[in-house]
Short mmCIF file of C-alpha atoms in Angstrom, two decimals:
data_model
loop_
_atom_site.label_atom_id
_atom_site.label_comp_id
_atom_site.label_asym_id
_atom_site.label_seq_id
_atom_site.Cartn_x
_atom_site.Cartn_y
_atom_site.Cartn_z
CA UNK J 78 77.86 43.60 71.69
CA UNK J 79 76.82 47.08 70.32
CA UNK J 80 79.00 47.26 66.42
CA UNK J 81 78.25 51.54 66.12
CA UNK J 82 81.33 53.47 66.83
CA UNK J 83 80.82 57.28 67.20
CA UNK J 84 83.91 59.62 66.33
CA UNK J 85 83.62 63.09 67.49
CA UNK J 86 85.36 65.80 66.52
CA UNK J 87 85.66 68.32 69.42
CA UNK J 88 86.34 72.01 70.09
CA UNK J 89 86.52 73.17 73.67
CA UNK J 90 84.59 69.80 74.66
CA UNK J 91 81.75 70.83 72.74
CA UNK J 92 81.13 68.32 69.45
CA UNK J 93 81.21 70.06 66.03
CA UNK J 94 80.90 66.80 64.56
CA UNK J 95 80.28 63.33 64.39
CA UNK J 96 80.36 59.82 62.97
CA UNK J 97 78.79 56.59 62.86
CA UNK J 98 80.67 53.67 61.76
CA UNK J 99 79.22 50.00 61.89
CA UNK J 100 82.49 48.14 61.80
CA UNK J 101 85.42 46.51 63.44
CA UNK J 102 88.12 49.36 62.20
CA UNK J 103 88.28 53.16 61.85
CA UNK J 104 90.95 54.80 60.09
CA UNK J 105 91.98 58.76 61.56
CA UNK J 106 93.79 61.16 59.27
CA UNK J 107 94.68 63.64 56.79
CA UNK J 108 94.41 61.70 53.62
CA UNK J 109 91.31 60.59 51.95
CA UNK J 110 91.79 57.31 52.04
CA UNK J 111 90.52 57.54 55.48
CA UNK J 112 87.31 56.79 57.16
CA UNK J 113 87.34 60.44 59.11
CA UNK J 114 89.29 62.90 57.21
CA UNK J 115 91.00 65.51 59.95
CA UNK J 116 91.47 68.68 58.13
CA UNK J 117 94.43 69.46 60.56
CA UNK J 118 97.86 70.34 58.82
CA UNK J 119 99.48 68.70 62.37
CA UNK J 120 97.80 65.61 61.54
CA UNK J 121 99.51 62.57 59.88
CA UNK J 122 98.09 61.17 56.40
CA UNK J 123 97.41 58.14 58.18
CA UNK J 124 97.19 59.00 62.25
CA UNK J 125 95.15 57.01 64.47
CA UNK J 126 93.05 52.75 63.90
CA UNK J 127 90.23 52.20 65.99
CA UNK J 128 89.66 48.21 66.47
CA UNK J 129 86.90 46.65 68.58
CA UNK J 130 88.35 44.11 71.16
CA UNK J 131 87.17 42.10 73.91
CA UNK J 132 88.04 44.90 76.67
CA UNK J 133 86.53 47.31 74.58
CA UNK J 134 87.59 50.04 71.74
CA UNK J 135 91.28 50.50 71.39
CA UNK J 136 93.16 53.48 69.93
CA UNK J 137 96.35 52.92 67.94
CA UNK J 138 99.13 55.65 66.93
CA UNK J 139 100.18 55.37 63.42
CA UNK J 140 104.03 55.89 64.37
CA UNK J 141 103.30 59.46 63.58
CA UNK J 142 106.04 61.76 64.20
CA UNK J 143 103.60 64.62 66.40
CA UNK J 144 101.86 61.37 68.03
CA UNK J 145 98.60 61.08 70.02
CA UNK J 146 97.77 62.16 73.66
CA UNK J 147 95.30 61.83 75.84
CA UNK J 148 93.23 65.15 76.55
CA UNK J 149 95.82 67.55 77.98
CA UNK J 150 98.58 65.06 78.38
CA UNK J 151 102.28 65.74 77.20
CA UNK J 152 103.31 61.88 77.12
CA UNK J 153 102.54 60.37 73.56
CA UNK J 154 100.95 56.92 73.44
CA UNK J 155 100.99 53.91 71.19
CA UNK J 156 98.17 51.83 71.88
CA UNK J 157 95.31 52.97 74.23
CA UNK J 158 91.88 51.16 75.61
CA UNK J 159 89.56 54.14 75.26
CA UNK J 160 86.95 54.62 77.98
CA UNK J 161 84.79 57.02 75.85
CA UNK J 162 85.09 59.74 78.47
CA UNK J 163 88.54 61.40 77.84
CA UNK J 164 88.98 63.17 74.69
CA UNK J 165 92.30 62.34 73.01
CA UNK J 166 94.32 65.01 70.92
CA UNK J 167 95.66 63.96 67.44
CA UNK J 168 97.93 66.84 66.12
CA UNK J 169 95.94 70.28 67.61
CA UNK J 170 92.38 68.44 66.97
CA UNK J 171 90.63 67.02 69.46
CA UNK J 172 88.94 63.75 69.36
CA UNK J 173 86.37 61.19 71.24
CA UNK J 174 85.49 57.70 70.65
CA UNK J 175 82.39 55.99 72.05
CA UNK J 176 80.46 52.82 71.29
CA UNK J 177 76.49 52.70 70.61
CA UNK J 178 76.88 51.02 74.19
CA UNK J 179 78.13 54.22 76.28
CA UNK J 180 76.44 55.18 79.00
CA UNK J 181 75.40 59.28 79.27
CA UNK J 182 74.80 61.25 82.41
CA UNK J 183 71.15 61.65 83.64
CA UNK J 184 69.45 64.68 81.83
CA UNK J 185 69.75 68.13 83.49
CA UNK J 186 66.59 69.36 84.99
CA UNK J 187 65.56 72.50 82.51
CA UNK J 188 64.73 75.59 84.52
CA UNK J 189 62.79 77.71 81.80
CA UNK J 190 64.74 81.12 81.80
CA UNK J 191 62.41 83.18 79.44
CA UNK J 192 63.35 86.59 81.10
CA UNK J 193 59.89 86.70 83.67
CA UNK J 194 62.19 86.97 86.81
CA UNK J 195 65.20 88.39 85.09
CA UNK J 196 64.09 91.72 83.67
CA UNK J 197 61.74 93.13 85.84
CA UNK J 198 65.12 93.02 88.34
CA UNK J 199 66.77 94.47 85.84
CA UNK J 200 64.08 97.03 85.22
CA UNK J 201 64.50 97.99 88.70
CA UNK J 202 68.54 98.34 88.27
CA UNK J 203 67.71 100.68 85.79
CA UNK J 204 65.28 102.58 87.80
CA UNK J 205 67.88 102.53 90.55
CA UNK J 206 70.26 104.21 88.41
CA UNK J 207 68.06 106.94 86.73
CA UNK J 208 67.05 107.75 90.28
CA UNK J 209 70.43 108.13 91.82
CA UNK J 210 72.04 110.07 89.23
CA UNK J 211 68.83 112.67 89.32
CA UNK J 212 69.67 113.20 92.74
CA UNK J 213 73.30 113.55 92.15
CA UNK J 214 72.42 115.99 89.51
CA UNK J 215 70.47 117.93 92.19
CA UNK J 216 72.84 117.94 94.84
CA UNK J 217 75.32 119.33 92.42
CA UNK J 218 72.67 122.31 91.23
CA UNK J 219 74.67 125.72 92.39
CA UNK J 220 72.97 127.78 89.67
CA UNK J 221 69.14 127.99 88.35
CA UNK J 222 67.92 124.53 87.39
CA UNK J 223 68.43 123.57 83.71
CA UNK J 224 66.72 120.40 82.03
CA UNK J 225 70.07 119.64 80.43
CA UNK J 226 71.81 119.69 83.56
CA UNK J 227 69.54 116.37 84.66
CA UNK J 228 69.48 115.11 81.09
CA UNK J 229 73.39 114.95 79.70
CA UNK J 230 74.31 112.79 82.78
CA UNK J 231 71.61 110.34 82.19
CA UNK J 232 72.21 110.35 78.27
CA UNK J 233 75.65 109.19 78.68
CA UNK J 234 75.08 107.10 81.70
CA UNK J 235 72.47 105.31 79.47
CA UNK J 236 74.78 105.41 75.97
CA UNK J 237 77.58 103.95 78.22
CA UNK J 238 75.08 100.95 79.43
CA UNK J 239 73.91 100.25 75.83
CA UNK J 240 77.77 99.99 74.56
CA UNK J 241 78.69 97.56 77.58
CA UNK J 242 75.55 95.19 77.17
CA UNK J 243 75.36 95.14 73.68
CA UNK J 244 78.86 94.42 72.97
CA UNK J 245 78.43 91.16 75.76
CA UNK J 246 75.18 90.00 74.10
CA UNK J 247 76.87 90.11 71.26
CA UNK J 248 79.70 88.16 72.28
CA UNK J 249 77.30 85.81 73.89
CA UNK J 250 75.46 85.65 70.70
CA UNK J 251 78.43 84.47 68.86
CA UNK J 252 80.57 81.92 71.13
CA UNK J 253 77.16 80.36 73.00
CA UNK J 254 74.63 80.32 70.38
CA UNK J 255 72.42 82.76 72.25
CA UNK J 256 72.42 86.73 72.86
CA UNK J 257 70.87 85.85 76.61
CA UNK J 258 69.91 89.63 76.38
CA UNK J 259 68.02 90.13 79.27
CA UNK J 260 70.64 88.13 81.61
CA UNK J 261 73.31 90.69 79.90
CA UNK J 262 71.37 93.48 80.64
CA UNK J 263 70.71 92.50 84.45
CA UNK J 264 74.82 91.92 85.16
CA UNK J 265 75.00 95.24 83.64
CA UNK J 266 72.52 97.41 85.25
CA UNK J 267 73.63 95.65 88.31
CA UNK J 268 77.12 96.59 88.28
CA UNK J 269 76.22 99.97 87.17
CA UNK J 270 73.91 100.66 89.76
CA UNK J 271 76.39 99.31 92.13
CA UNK J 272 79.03 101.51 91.57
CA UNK J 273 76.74 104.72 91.41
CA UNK J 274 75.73 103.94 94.79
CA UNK J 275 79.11 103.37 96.13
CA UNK J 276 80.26 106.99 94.49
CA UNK J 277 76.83 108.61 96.37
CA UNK J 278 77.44 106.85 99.58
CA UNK J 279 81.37 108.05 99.30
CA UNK J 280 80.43 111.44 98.20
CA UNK J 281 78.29 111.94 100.87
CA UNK J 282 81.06 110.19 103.38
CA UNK J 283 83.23 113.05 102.19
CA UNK J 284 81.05 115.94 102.56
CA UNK J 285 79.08 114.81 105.86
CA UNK J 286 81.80 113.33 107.79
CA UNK J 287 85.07 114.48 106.19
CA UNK J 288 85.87 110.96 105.61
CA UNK J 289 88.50 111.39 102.47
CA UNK J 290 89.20 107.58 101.66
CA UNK J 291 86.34 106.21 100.35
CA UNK J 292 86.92 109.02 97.45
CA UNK J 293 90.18 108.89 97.31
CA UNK J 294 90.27 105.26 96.67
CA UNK J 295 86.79 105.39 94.43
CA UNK J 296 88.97 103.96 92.08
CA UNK J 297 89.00 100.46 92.90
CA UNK J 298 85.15 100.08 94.00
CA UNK J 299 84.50 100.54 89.95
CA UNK J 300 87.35 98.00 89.10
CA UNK J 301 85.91 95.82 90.95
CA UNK J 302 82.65 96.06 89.88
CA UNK J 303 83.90 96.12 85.91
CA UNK J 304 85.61 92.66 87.10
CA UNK J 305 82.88 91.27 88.79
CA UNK J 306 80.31 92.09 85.73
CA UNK J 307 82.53 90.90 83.32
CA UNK J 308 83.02 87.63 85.26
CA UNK J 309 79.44 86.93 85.06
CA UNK J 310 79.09 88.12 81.33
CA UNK J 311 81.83 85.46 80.56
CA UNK J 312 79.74 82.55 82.38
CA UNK J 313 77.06 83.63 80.49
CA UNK J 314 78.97 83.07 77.42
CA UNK J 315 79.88 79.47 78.69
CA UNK J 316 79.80 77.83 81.76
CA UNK J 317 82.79 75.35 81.24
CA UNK J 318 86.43 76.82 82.40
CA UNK J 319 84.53 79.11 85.63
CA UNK J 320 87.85 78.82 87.35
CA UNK J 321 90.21 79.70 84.58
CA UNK J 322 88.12 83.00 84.04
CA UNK J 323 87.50 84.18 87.55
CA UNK J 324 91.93 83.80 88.05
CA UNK J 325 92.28 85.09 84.93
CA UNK J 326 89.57 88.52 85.53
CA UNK J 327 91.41 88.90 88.82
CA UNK J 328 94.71 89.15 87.82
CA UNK J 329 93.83 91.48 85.37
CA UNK J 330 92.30 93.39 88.33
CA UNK J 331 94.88 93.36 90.62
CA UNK J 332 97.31 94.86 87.77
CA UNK J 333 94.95 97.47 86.82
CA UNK J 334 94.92 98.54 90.59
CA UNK J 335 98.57 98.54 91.55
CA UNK J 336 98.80 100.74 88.45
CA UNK J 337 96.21 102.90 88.97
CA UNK J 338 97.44 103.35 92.56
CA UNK J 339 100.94 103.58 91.90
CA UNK J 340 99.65 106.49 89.47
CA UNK J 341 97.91 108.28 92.33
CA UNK J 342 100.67 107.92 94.68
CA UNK J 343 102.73 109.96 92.22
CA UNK J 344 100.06 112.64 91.72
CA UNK J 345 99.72 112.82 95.60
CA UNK J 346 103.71 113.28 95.32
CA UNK J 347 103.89 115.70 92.93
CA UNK J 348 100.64 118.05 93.54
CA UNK J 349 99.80 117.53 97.33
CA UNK J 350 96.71 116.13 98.61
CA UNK J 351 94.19 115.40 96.12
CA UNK J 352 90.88 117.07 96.61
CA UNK J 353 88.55 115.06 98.85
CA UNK J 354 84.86 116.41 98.48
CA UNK J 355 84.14 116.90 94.63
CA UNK J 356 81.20 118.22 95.11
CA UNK J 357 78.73 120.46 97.26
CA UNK J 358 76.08 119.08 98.83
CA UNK J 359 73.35 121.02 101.08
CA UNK J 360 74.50 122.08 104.07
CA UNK J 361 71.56 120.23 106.11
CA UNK J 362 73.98 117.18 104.64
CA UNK J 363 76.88 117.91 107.18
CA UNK J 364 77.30 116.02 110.10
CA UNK J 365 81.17 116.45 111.03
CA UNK J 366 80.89 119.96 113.28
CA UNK J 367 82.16 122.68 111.17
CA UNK J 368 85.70 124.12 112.31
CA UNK J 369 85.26 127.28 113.91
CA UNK J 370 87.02 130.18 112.72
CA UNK J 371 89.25 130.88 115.94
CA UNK J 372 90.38 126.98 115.12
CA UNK J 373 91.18 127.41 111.95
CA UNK J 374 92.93 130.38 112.18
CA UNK J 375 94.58 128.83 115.02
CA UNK J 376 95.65 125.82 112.51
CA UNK J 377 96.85 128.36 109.72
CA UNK J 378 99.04 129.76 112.66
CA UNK J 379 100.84 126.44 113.60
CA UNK J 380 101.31 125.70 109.69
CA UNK J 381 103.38 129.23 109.72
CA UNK J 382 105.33 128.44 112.21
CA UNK J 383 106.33 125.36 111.24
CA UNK J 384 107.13 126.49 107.82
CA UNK J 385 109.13 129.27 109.33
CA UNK J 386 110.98 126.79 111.23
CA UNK J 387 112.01 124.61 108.47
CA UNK J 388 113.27 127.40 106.55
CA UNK J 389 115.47 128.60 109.19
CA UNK J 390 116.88 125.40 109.44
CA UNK J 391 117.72 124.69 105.82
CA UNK J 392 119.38 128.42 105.89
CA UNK J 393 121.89 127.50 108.99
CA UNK J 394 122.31 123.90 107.09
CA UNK J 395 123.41 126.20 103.99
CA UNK J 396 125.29 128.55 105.43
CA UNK J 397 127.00 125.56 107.39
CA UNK J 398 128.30 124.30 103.70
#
């Protein structure tokens, strides 16, 4: 039988240290006299014993008054046969015991990510976005061309980009170990290039076919896309918890879009209809066939004589008080 004991301490499942012991006993704790010193004020002077028996390594509980659990567990235990795979929690620290003996997982197979694939596509993203708010910037040209018209977009399209990537490589840099810039800088791109396309497509919805709700609801195409980015900017900070982060990014989404439209529904309220088309495009552009004016004279018509009708009938329902 193997005689090394490993002790791990552990912080979100990832070891920031460990231990090798070639005995029969481990002592766990806050006090010096023992063997691992746990620099956790939740953590008994004298905690946790590890002992070798015949069924394995076992874990004993001190009698301390916060006790010992197993990983997540809310039930405190006295004596337990560790298996080397669950962590178990001594006061807010988390530890693992294993024997010399314990068998690992199979290696994972390294796909080399050095950037060759990942920033020429986001190269392209880029491109994709320089080229789409150019021709937004010409579409909206009512007046004689100016370079700064074309360039002030793009400055703060592109100052925008640099404070959202950098901040995640950042982050990524400090939590993982690794900035994983060009990964950062894909997702980003990606999602920005998204959403200018979705605002182009719905501009041109609005202008061509008088289509008002891809506009009017613009809104939740770019939370969506914020969500979605920064779902994949958190996986590239770690992989571990994917499901905790994706419930957690779309609640947060859901609750900025109930707000946000609860918001509009109150502007809509309070000033009318909000303005569909937001900007002109050429009139080659149209496809809807233009009212004619005999129609929309003929619509202005109806309007008065409803509104004439409603104010004779809240005069009779006055006078009638």
């Amino acid at each position: 039988m193997d005689k090394v004991i490993w002790v791990e301490i552990l912080s979100r499942q990832d070891v920031i240290a460990r231990f090798r012991f070639e005995k029969d006993e481990i002592r766990i704790g806050r006090g010096y006299d023992n063997d691992v010193i746990v620099d956790d004020p939740y953590v008994s002077p004298s905690h946790l014993r590890i002992t070798r028996s015949e069924a394995g390594l076992v874990a004993d509980d001190a009698g301390t008054p916060n006790g010992t659990f197993v990983n997540g567990g809310k039930s405190k235990i006295g004596r337990l046969l560790l298996n080397g795979g669950e962590p178990i929690r001594i006061g807010r620290t988390f530890i693992r015991v294993r024997g010399g003996d314990f068998k690992v997982p199979a290696e994972r197979i390294d796909v080399p990510s050095n950037g060759a694939g990942t920033l020429p596509l986001a190269l392209l993203s880029g491109a994709g976005v320089i080229a789409l708010e150019v021709m937004s910037s010409w579409f909206s040209e009512i007046s004689e061309p100016k370079l700064s018209h074309y360039l002030t977009p793009l400055s703060n399209v592109a100052l925008l980009a640099l404070i959202w990537i950098g901040g995640w490589t950042v982050l990524c840099r400090i939590f993982s170990g690794q900035a994983r810039f060009e990964r950062n800088l894909l997702i980003g791109l990606a999602g920005l290039f998204s959403y200018s396309f979705y605002t182009e497509l719905s501009q041109f919805a609005a202008y061509a076919l008088t289509w008002r709700s891809a506009v009017s609801y613009d809104y939740i195409a770019m939370w969506s896309v914020i969500a979605a980015a920064a779902f994949f900017h958190l996986r590239e900070i770690g992989p571990s918890g994917l499901r905790v982060k994706a419930v957690s990014v779309a609640a947060l989404l859901a609750i900025v879009i109930i707000v946000q439209t609860l918001k509009q529904s109150d502007l809509t309220a309070d000033f009318g209809r909000q303005t569909t088309a937001r900007r002109l495009m050429p009139p080659f552009l149209r496809i809807a066939p233009v009212q004619d004016e005999e129609s929309f004279f003929s619509g202005i018509q109806q309007l008065k004589t409803k509104l004439d009708s409603d104010r004779a009938r809240m005069s009779k329902e006055e006078q009638s008080r």
